[in-house]
Short mmCIF file of C-alpha atoms in Angstrom, two decimals:
data_model
loop_
_atom_site.label_atom_id
_atom_site.label_comp_id
_atom_site.label_asym_id
_atom_site.label_seq_id
_atom_site.Cartn_x
_atom_site.Cartn_y
_atom_site.Cartn_z
CA MET A 1001 1.37 11.95 -47.17
CA GLY A 1002 -0.93 10.61 -49.90
CA ILE A 1003 -1.56 12.44 -53.15
CA ALA A 1004 -5.11 13.89 -53.36
CA LEU A 1005 -6.17 13.36 -57.00
CA ASP A 1006 -9.95 13.25 -56.79
CA GLY A 1007 -10.58 12.86 -60.53
CA LEU A 1008 -8.63 15.66 -62.13
CA VAL A 1009 -9.31 14.02 -65.48
CA SER A 1010 -11.45 10.97 -64.83
CA GLY A 1011 -13.93 12.68 -62.57
CA LEU A 1012 -13.60 9.88 -60.01
CA ASN A 1013 -13.50 10.66 -56.24
CA THR A 1014 -10.11 8.99 -55.96
CA THR A 1015 -9.59 9.64 -52.23
CA GLU A 1016 -12.85 7.95 -51.24
CA LEU A 1017 -12.17 5.09 -53.65
CA ILE A 1018 -8.71 4.44 -52.15
CA ASN A 1019 -10.06 4.71 -48.60
CA ALA A 1020 -12.78 2.18 -49.40
CA LEU A 1021 -10.25 -0.23 -50.87
CA MET A 1022 -7.99 0.24 -47.83
CA ASP A 1023 -10.91 -0.45 -45.47
CA VAL A 1024 -11.31 -3.83 -47.13
CA GLN A 1025 -7.57 -4.46 -47.00
CA ALA A 1026 -7.50 -3.57 -43.25
CA ILE A 1027 -10.25 -5.99 -42.18
CA PRO A 1028 -7.78 -8.73 -41.02
CA ARG A 1029 -5.71 -6.09 -39.23
CA ASN A 1030 -8.78 -4.69 -37.44
CA LEU A 1031 -9.88 -8.15 -36.38
CA MET A 1032 -6.42 -8.80 -34.97
CA SER A 1033 -6.50 -5.45 -33.12
CA ALA A 1034 -9.89 -6.30 -31.59
CA LYS A 1035 -8.50 -9.66 -30.48
CA ALA A 1036 -5.54 -7.92 -28.82
CA ASP A 1037 -7.91 -5.52 -27.02
CA ASP A 1038 -9.99 -8.44 -25.74
CA LYS A 1039 -6.90 -10.17 -24.40
CA LYS A 1040 -5.73 -6.97 -22.71
CA LEU A 1041 -9.09 -6.79 -20.92
CA ILE A 1042 -8.74 -10.41 -19.85
CA ILE A 1043 -5.19 -9.77 -18.59
CA SER A 1044 -6.40 -6.79 -16.56
CA GLN A 1045 -9.14 -8.86 -14.93
CA LEU A 1046 -6.76 -11.76 -14.28
CA GLN A 1047 -4.24 -9.41 -12.67
CA THR A 1048 -6.94 -7.95 -10.42
CA LEU A 1049 -8.03 -11.46 -9.48
CA ASN A 1050 -4.42 -12.47 -8.79
CA THR A 1051 -3.88 -9.46 -6.54
CA SER A 1052 -6.98 -10.33 -4.53
CA LEU A 1053 -5.80 -13.93 -4.32
CA GLN A 1054 -2.40 -12.85 -2.99
CA ASP A 1055 -4.13 -10.76 -0.33
CA LEU A 1056 -6.28 -13.75 0.58
CA ALA A 1057 -3.15 -15.91 0.87
CA ALA A 1058 -1.67 -13.43 3.37
CA LYS A 1059 -4.91 -13.31 5.39
CA ALA A 1060 -5.15 -17.11 5.30
CA LYS A 1061 -1.59 -17.43 6.59
CA THR A 1062 -2.49 -15.29 9.60
CA ALA A 1063 -5.68 -17.27 10.16
CA ALA A 1064 -3.85 -20.59 9.86
CA SER A 1065 -1.45 -19.52 12.61
CA GLY A 1066 -4.37 -19.01 14.96
CA GLU A 1067 -3.79 -15.27 15.34
CA SER A 1068 -7.21 -14.40 13.88
CA LEU A 1069 -8.97 -16.20 16.71
CA ASN A 1070 -6.39 -15.22 19.31
CA THR A 1071 -8.21 -11.96 20.07
CA PHE A 1072 -8.34 -10.38 23.52
CA SER A 1073 -9.77 -7.25 25.11
CA ALA A 1074 -8.08 -5.26 27.88
CA THR A 1075 -9.65 -3.55 30.90
CA SER A 1076 -8.46 -1.23 33.67
CA SER A 1077 -10.22 -0.04 36.83
CA SER A 1078 -8.59 3.42 36.53
CA ASN A 1079 -8.41 5.98 33.72
CA ASN A 1080 -4.84 6.66 34.85
CA VAL A 1081 -3.73 3.19 33.77
CA THR A 1082 -4.21 2.01 30.19
CA VAL A 1083 -3.48 -1.42 28.76
CA ALA A 1084 -2.35 -2.18 25.21
CA LEU A 1085 -2.14 -5.69 23.79
CA ARG A 1086 0.37 -7.16 21.35
CA PRO A 1087 0.93 -10.65 19.91
CA GLY A 1088 1.54 -13.14 22.70
CA ALA A 1089 -1.02 -11.71 25.11
CA ALA A 1090 -2.97 -14.14 27.26
CA ALA A 1091 -5.90 -13.90 29.65
CA LEU A 1092 -4.99 -12.50 33.08
CA THR A 1093 -6.08 -10.33 36.01
CA ALA A 1094 -3.64 -8.39 38.21
CA ASP A 1095 -3.49 -5.49 40.69
CA ILE A 1096 -0.92 -2.73 40.18
CA VAL A 1097 0.14 0.02 42.59
CA VAL A 1098 1.61 3.06 40.82
CA ASP A 1099 4.23 4.58 43.13
CA ARG A 1100 5.53 7.34 40.85
CA LEU A 1101 5.79 8.52 37.27
CA ALA A 1102 8.91 8.92 35.18
CA GLN A 1103 10.27 12.46 35.09
CA LYS A 1104 12.70 14.43 32.99
CA HIS A 1105 15.58 16.17 34.72
CA THR A 1106 14.98 19.95 34.77
CA VAL A 1107 17.32 22.74 35.91
CA VAL A 1108 16.69 26.50 35.97
CA THR A 1109 19.69 28.85 36.15
CA ALA A 1110 19.92 32.06 38.16
CA ALA A 1111 18.53 35.21 36.55
CA SER A 1112 21.09 37.50 34.90
CA ALA A 1113 21.40 39.97 32.04
CA GLU A 1114 24.00 37.74 30.40
CA TRP A 1115 26.11 34.70 31.12
CA PRO A 1116 28.54 35.58 33.92
CA ASP A 1117 31.63 34.26 32.10
CA ALA A 1118 33.40 35.56 29.02
CA PRO A 1119 34.07 33.55 27.02
CA PRO A 1120 31.11 31.39 28.16
CA THR A 1121 32.68 27.93 28.47
CA LEU A 1122 30.48 25.22 29.96
CA THR A 1123 30.90 21.53 30.66
CA LEU A 1124 27.90 19.19 30.39
CA GLU A 1125 27.88 15.96 32.40
CA ASN A 1126 25.33 13.14 32.11
CA ALA A 1127 24.29 10.52 34.67
CA ALA A 1128 27.00 8.15 33.45
CA GLY A 1129 29.69 10.73 34.21
CA GLU A 1130 30.41 11.47 30.54
CA ARG A 1131 31.38 15.08 29.88
CA LEU A 1132 31.30 17.47 26.95
CA GLU A 1133 32.93 20.91 26.89
CA ILE A 1134 31.26 23.64 24.82
CA THR A 1135 31.86 27.36 24.25
CA ALA A 1136 29.14 29.78 23.16
CA SER A 1137 29.81 32.46 20.53
CA SER A 1138 28.95 35.24 23.01
CA SER A 1139 27.80 35.80 26.59
CA SER A 1140 24.16 36.42 25.58
CA MET A 1141 21.76 33.91 27.10
CA THR A 1142 20.40 33.16 23.61
CA ASP A 1143 23.86 32.19 22.31
CA VAL A 1144 24.53 30.03 25.37
CA ALA A 1145 21.19 28.23 24.84
CA ARG A 1146 22.03 27.78 21.16
CA ALA A 1147 25.41 26.23 22.03
CA ILE A 1148 23.79 23.75 24.45
CA ASN A 1149 21.11 22.75 21.92
CA SER A 1150 23.69 22.25 19.19
CA ALA A 1151 25.88 20.04 21.37
CA GLY A 1152 23.67 16.98 20.84
CA PHE A 1153 24.14 15.91 24.46
CA GLY A 1154 20.46 15.20 25.19
CA ILE A 1155 19.81 18.55 26.91
CA SER A 1156 17.33 21.12 25.60
CA ALA A 1157 17.87 24.77 26.61
CA SER A 1158 15.40 27.63 26.33
CA VAL A 1159 15.60 31.28 27.38
CA VAL A 1160 12.95 32.51 29.85
CA ALA A 1161 12.35 36.17 30.71
CA ALA A 1162 12.85 36.84 34.45
CA GLY A 1163 11.89 40.50 34.83
CA THR A 1164 14.47 43.25 35.46
CA ASP A 1165 17.38 43.84 37.83
CA VAL A 1166 17.71 46.71 40.32
CA ASP A 1167 18.89 48.99 37.52
CA GLY A 1168 15.86 48.17 35.37
CA ASN A 1169 17.79 46.02 32.92
CA PRO A 1170 15.98 42.93 31.62
CA VAL A 1171 17.26 39.62 33.02
CA GLN A 1172 16.79 36.07 31.80
CA ARG A 1173 17.13 32.47 32.92
CA LEU A 1174 17.98 29.28 31.08
CA GLN A 1175 15.63 26.35 31.52
CA LEU A 1176 17.50 23.09 30.85
CA ILE A 1177 15.49 19.89 30.30
CA SER A 1178 16.69 16.39 29.48
CA ALA A 1179 15.47 15.00 26.16
CA GLU A 1180 14.42 11.72 27.80
CA SER A 1181 12.84 10.84 31.12
CA GLY A 1182 14.16 8.41 33.70
CA ALA A 1183 16.95 8.19 36.25
CA ASP A 1184 19.53 8.04 33.49
CA SER A 1185 18.38 11.42 32.20
CA ALA A 1186 19.93 13.33 35.13
CA PHE A 1187 22.65 15.81 34.18
CA ARG A 1188 24.80 18.64 35.56
CA VAL A 1189 26.02 21.83 33.89
CA PHE A 1190 29.26 23.46 35.10
CA ARG A 1191 30.70 26.89 34.48
CA GLY A 1192 34.20 26.13 33.25
CA ASP A 1193 36.14 23.69 31.12
CA GLU A 1194 36.62 19.97 31.70
CA ALA A 1195 39.90 20.52 33.49
CA ALA A 1196 38.19 22.79 36.03
CA VAL A 1197 35.43 20.23 36.54
CA ALA A 1198 37.99 17.48 37.09
CA ALA A 1199 39.85 19.71 39.56
CA GLY A 1200 36.63 20.51 41.42
CA THR A 1201 36.91 24.26 40.80
CA ALA A 1202 34.02 24.60 38.32
CA ALA A 1203 30.69 25.79 39.73
CA ASP A 1204 27.52 23.78 39.19
CA VAL A 1205 24.96 26.22 37.70
CA ALA A 1206 22.15 24.53 39.71
CA THR A 1207 23.82 25.50 43.01
CA ALA A 1208 24.08 29.24 42.27
CA PRO A 1209 21.81 31.59 44.28
CA GLY A 1210 18.42 31.76 42.59
CA ALA A 1211 19.03 28.56 40.56
CA ALA A 1212 17.33 25.24 41.24
CA VAL A 1213 16.89 21.63 40.21
CA VAL A 1214 13.16 21.76 39.45
CA THR A 1215 12.69 18.04 38.87
CA THR A 1216 15.15 15.20 39.22
CA GLY A 1217 15.21 12.61 36.45
CA SER A 1218 13.59 9.49 37.83
CA ASP A 1219 12.09 6.22 36.66
CA ALA A 1220 8.42 5.33 36.84
CA GLN A 1221 7.74 2.66 39.45
CA VAL A 1222 4.92 0.20 39.92
CA ARG A 1223 4.44 -2.75 42.28
CA LEU A 1224 2.79 -6.06 41.59
CA TRP A 1225 1.20 -8.06 44.41
CA ALA A 1226 1.83 -5.13 46.77
CA GLY A 1227 1.82 -5.96 50.48
CA THR A 1228 2.51 -9.64 49.98
CA ALA A 1229 5.66 -11.69 50.28
CA ALA A 1230 5.71 -11.84 46.47
CA GLU A 1231 5.68 -8.03 46.07
CA GLN A 1232 7.66 -7.10 42.97
CA VAL A 1233 8.95 -3.60 42.17
CA ILE A 1234 9.27 -2.74 38.47
CA THR A 1235 10.76 0.46 37.09
CA SER A 1236 10.81 2.06 33.66
CA SER A 1237 12.50 5.14 32.24
CA LYS A 1238 9.20 5.94 30.56
CA ASN A 1239 5.64 5.86 31.78
CA THR A 1240 4.94 2.84 29.59
CA PHE A 1241 5.95 -0.54 30.95
CA THR A 1242 6.58 -2.69 27.89
CA ASP A 1243 5.76 -6.37 28.35
CA LEU A 1244 4.79 -5.89 31.97
CA PHE A 1245 3.08 -9.19 31.24
CA ALA A 1246 3.65 -11.24 28.08
CA GLY A 1247 2.23 -9.23 25.18
CA VAL A 1248 0.82 -6.59 27.55
CA ASP A 1249 2.03 -2.97 27.72
CA VAL A 1250 0.81 -0.80 30.61
CA THR A 1251 0.94 3.03 30.52
CA VAL A 1252 0.49 5.07 33.72
CA THR A 1253 -0.40 8.77 33.92
CA ALA A 1254 -0.75 9.35 37.67
CA ALA A 1255 0.54 7.87 40.91
CA SER A 1256 -1.93 6.12 43.18
CA ALA A 1257 -1.60 4.39 46.53
CA ASP A 1258 -4.66 2.28 45.79
CA PRO A 1259 -4.24 -0.82 43.62
CA VAL A 1260 -5.48 -0.62 40.03
CA THR A 1261 -6.91 -3.81 38.57
CA VAL A 1262 -5.99 -4.59 34.98
CA GLY A 1263 -7.34 -7.52 33.03
CA VAL A 1264 -7.02 -9.29 29.71
CA ALA A 1265 -9.89 -11.50 28.54
CA VAL A 1266 -10.76 -13.43 25.41
CA ASP A 1267 -12.95 -11.29 23.11
CA ASP A 1268 -15.44 -13.77 21.66
CA LYS A 1269 -17.22 -11.12 19.60
CA ALA A 1270 -13.98 -10.00 17.97
CA ARG A 1271 -13.05 -13.62 17.28
CA THR A 1272 -16.37 -14.25 15.54
CA THR A 1273 -16.02 -11.03 13.54
CA ALA A 1274 -12.49 -11.97 12.45
CA ALA A 1275 -13.64 -15.40 11.28
CA ALA A 1276 -16.63 -13.91 9.46
CA ASP A 1277 -14.48 -11.32 7.70
CA PHE A 1278 -12.12 -14.05 6.47
CA VAL A 1279 -14.94 -16.24 5.14
CA LYS A 1280 -16.61 -13.24 3.50
CA GLN A 1281 -13.37 -12.39 1.71
CA ILE A 1282 -13.31 -15.91 0.23
CA ALA A 1283 -16.99 -15.61 -0.68
CA SER A 1284 -16.36 -12.29 -2.42
CA LEU A 1285 -13.60 -13.84 -4.49
CA LEU A 1286 -15.82 -16.78 -5.50
CA THR A 1287 -18.61 -14.38 -6.46
CA ARG A 1288 -16.23 -12.35 -8.61
CA ILE A 1289 -15.18 -15.50 -10.46
CA ASP A 1290 -18.82 -16.54 -10.93
CA ASN A 1291 -19.83 -13.14 -12.29
CA GLY A 1292 -16.87 -13.08 -14.64
CA SER A 1293 -17.70 -16.54 -15.95
CA LYS A 1294 -21.33 -15.85 -16.87
CA ALA A 1295 -22.50 -15.72 -20.49
CA THR A 1296 -25.36 -13.35 -21.28
CA VAL A 1297 -27.56 -14.80 -24.01
CA GLY A 1298 -28.72 -12.13 -26.43
CA THR A 1299 -32.34 -11.76 -27.56
CA GLY A 1300 -33.41 -10.84 -31.05
CA ASP A 1301 -30.56 -9.22 -32.93
CA ASP A 1302 -28.41 -8.91 -29.78
CA ALA A 1303 -25.34 -11.14 -29.70
CA THR A 1304 -24.49 -13.42 -26.79
CA THR A 1305 -21.91 -11.78 -24.48
CA LEU A 1306 -19.28 -13.92 -22.77
CA GLY A 1307 -17.72 -13.06 -19.41
CA VAL A 1308 -13.98 -12.38 -19.18
CA PHE A 1309 -13.45 -15.72 -17.40
CA THR A 1310 -15.87 -17.78 -19.51
CA GLY A 1311 -14.12 -20.92 -20.73
CA ASP A 1312 -10.93 -20.19 -18.76
CA SER A 1313 -9.94 -23.58 -17.35
CA THR A 1314 -7.39 -22.08 -14.92
CA VAL A 1315 -9.93 -19.78 -13.29
CA ARG A 1316 -12.51 -22.56 -13.21
CA ALA A 1317 -10.01 -24.88 -11.47
CA LEU A 1318 -9.16 -22.10 -8.99
CA ARG A 1319 -12.83 -21.70 -8.14
CA GLN A 1320 -13.24 -25.43 -7.56
CA SER A 1321 -10.08 -25.65 -5.44
CA LEU A 1322 -11.14 -22.77 -3.17
CA ALA A 1323 -14.60 -24.25 -2.70
CA GLN A 1324 -13.12 -27.64 -1.82
CA ALA A 1325 -10.65 -26.06 0.60
CA VAL A 1326 -13.54 -24.50 2.50
CA GLN A 1327 -16.18 -27.23 2.47
CA HIS A 1328 -14.25 -30.50 2.78
CA PRO A 1329 -14.26 -32.05 6.30
CA ILE A 1330 -11.47 -31.61 8.81
CA ASP A 1331 -10.73 -34.87 10.62
CA GLY A 1332 -14.11 -36.18 9.52
CA VAL A 1333 -16.04 -33.12 10.72
CA SER A 1334 -17.68 -30.74 8.24
CA PRO A 1335 -17.00 -26.99 8.55
CA SER A 1336 -20.78 -26.55 8.38
CA SER A 1337 -20.80 -27.70 12.01
CA ILE A 1338 -19.38 -24.30 12.95
CA GLY A 1339 -21.54 -22.34 10.50
CA ILE A 1340 -19.30 -22.29 7.41
CA SER A 1341 -21.11 -23.74 4.40
CA ILE A 1342 -21.68 -23.54 0.63
CA ASP A 1343 -25.24 -23.83 -0.67
CA ARG A 1344 -26.38 -25.64 -3.81
CA TYR A 1345 -25.78 -22.50 -5.86
CA GLY A 1346 -22.15 -22.39 -4.81
CA VAL A 1347 -22.57 -19.38 -2.49
CA LEU A 1348 -20.27 -19.43 0.56
CA THR A 1349 -21.71 -18.08 3.83
CA ILE A 1350 -20.98 -18.10 7.55
CA ASP A 1351 -23.64 -18.25 10.25
CA GLU A 1352 -22.08 -15.95 12.86
CA THR A 1353 -24.56 -16.97 15.55
CA LYS A 1354 -23.79 -20.65 15.04
CA PHE A 1355 -20.05 -19.94 14.93
CA ALA A 1356 -20.18 -17.93 18.18
CA ALA A 1357 -22.17 -20.68 19.91
CA ALA A 1358 -19.71 -23.35 18.77
CA LEU A 1359 -16.81 -21.18 19.89
CA ALA A 1360 -18.32 -20.75 23.35
CA ASP A 1361 -19.05 -24.47 23.62
CA ASP A 1362 -15.66 -25.82 22.49
CA PRO A 1363 -13.15 -23.09 21.58
CA ASP A 1364 -10.28 -25.52 20.99
CA ALA A 1365 -12.25 -27.60 18.49
CA VAL A 1366 -13.49 -24.51 16.63
CA THR A 1367 -10.00 -23.08 16.51
CA ALA A 1368 -8.63 -26.34 15.11
CA MET A 1369 -11.40 -26.48 12.50
CA PHE A 1370 -10.98 -22.84 11.45
CA THR A 1371 -7.19 -22.95 11.25
CA GLY A 1372 -7.41 -26.18 9.23
CA VAL A 1373 -9.69 -24.52 6.67
CA ALA A 1374 -7.45 -21.45 6.59
CA GLU A 1375 -4.38 -23.59 5.98
CA ARG A 1376 -6.00 -25.25 2.97
CA VAL A 1377 -7.12 -21.90 1.62
CA GLN A 1378 -3.59 -20.58 2.04
CA GLN A 1379 -2.11 -23.51 0.11
CA THR A 1380 -4.63 -23.09 -2.72
CA ALA A 1381 -4.17 -19.33 -2.93
CA GLU A 1382 -0.38 -19.62 -2.99
CA THR A 1383 -0.47 -22.40 -5.60
CA TYR A 1384 -2.31 -20.12 -8.00
CA SER A 1385 -0.98 -16.66 -7.10
CA ASP A 1386 2.73 -17.26 -6.42
CA LYS A 1387 4.57 -14.51 -8.30
CA TYR A 1388 7.10 -16.95 -9.73
CA ASP A 1389 5.32 -20.20 -10.56
CA GLY A 1390 1.68 -19.68 -9.64
CA LEU A 1391 -0.83 -21.23 -12.04
CA LEU A 1392 -2.76 -17.96 -12.40
CA THR A 1393 0.49 -16.05 -12.76
CA ALA A 1394 1.51 -18.39 -15.59
CA ARG A 1395 -1.88 -17.83 -17.23
CA ILE A 1396 -1.35 -14.07 -17.15
CA THR A 1397 2.17 -14.46 -18.55
CA GLY A 1398 0.87 -16.61 -21.40
CA GLN A 1399 -1.84 -14.11 -22.27
CA GLN A 1400 0.68 -11.29 -22.22
CA SER A 1401 2.95 -13.22 -24.59
CA GLU A 1402 0.05 -13.52 -27.04
CA VAL A 1403 -0.65 -9.78 -26.79
CA ASP A 1404 3.01 -9.03 -27.45
CA SER A 1405 2.96 -11.33 -30.49
CA LEU A 1406 -0.21 -9.68 -31.80
CA GLY A 1407 1.42 -6.28 -31.29
CA ARG A 1408 4.33 -7.28 -33.50
CA GLN A 1409 1.95 -8.62 -36.16
CA LEU A 1410 -0.05 -5.39 -36.05
CA GLU A 1411 3.12 -3.40 -36.64
CA SER A 1412 3.83 -5.54 -39.73
CA TRP A 1413 0.26 -5.03 -40.92
CA ASP A 1414 0.61 -1.26 -40.56
CA VAL A 1415 3.70 -1.31 -42.74
CA ARG A 1416 1.99 -3.45 -45.39
CA LEU A 1417 -1.13 -1.30 -45.42
CA GLU A 1418 0.95 1.85 -45.76
CA GLN A 1419 2.76 0.31 -48.70
CA ARG A 1420 -0.56 -0.81 -50.26
CA ARG A 1421 -2.00 2.72 -49.94
CA ALA A 1422 1.10 4.13 -51.63
CA THR A 1423 0.72 1.60 -54.47
CA LEU A 1424 -2.94 2.52 -55.02
CA GLU A 1425 -2.14 6.22 -55.04
CA ARG A 1426 0.58 5.68 -57.65
CA THR A 1427 -1.76 3.51 -59.75
CA TYR A 1428 -4.55 6.07 -59.83
CA ALA A 1429 -2.05 8.86 -60.41
CA ARG A 1430 -0.81 7.00 -63.51
CA LEU A 1431 -4.42 6.40 -64.59
CA GLU A 1432 -5.13 10.12 -64.47
CA THR A 1433 -1.92 10.81 -66.39
CA MET A 1434 -2.80 8.28 -69.10
CA LEU A 1435 -6.35 9.64 -69.38
CA SER A 1436 -4.95 13.15 -69.68
CA GLN A 1437 -2.62 12.03 -72.48
CA MET A 1438 -5.43 10.23 -74.29
CA GLN A 1439 -7.67 13.29 -74.02
CA SER A 1440 -4.88 15.44 -75.46
CA GLN A 1441 -4.40 13.01 -78.34
CA SER A 1442 -8.14 12.89 -78.97
CA ALA A 1443 -8.34 16.65 -79.02
CA TYR A 1444 -5.41 16.86 -81.46
CA LEU A 1445 -6.88 14.28 -83.81
CA THR A 1446 -10.23 16.01 -83.69
CA SER A 1447 -8.66 19.33 -84.57
CA GLN A 1448 -6.68 17.73 -87.42
CA LEU A 1449 -9.72 16.07 -88.86
CA SER A 1450 -11.69 19.24 -88.73
CA SER A 1451 -9.00 21.07 -90.70
CA LEU A 1452 -9.09 18.69 -93.64
CA PRO A 1453 -10.73 20.09 -96.83
CA SER A 1454 -14.15 18.77 -97.76
CA TYR A 1455 -14.88 17.39 -101.26
CA ASP A 1456 -18.22 17.39 -102.97
CA THR A 1457 -18.79 13.92 -104.43
CA GLY A 1458 -22.12 14.72 -105.99
CA SER A 1459 -22.69 14.79 -109.85
CA ASN A 1460 -22.84 18.03 -111.92
#
């Protein structure tokens, strides 16, 4: 904390004087701080550019593989049959007959006020013949349901009110449902332990009077080429047939004796849109670089303002490399032949109408051209944005090193300025002390002189 003197003796505004001197002393430090702030802004913009470039590299990799233009649409002649496409799908048309849907196994027990056994020991058996013995904490239907649910055997139990018995007492049933659908979801529940089940003396709860197997676990079934010598039956434990055809999943929601036609066709509109989106992403990146590289010339007293990328050779080389990757010919043919071009101002565009027409005329040639451009863009983007040795990454690292160095220098400047302020405060404090002493001496001498006797030197 500085000493506030403010001219106790001298009458000087010492605080303002020291602050003014310190402002002069701090000019190099302030210039260095402004330089560090400018570099931080540049680093932020370079990082944003690098992130966009990494995203472009990923999109270009997909485009170079041909997946961007490998776009299909699916159709179905029935709302009860839906088609979903995945990678690997190809154009096709086929008729499907849906014989049945997949079902969960469901059992309802007989109605009773409580479980007929005490203690309530049950044995659960799945379709594979595996068994699990459980015992409920009491004979209440709720506790029996809780024991079944806690067993983790793939059976869900719930208590359902079933009215009253002849004496007016409320009775309940247990509804038992398999967790999964399909033929393998079938199960049995026995009253008794495993030994009784093995001996054949345990009763199946589904066979008791008033109990029933409501639905039997079964697989969904469809037929391809029904009624022909090539008829093929396909089953699934669920109502979705995964990879019924390569890259094609078919989901059924109702059985039908009439064939349902499903189809997969090339989606030219989606292919054009995918190509346009990719080119527009490159164009957006080029525009960002251009805008960041502009210098705004000031008028009058206004200073010229430089863009964050102005004079940056790495960014300039990146811009040139991306432009070359897009506009250079592929096997002697210019990308402009399919609507991808750069005008004299360096603006990248795609003529979607021209691209769609070229795609319809020769899809293989357009695909080869587009994937070739995408491959070059991928290589360029990865060369600059690789997180380990990318050229733009190295540029960011270098700028950050300079900021770190400036930060250390600023810390040293802060220490020196603090010491300088302390020196000035001590100097002016001593000045005030010396002035005070001199004033005291002056006052003493004045008082001594005034006390001396006066002599008349005139003649008589």
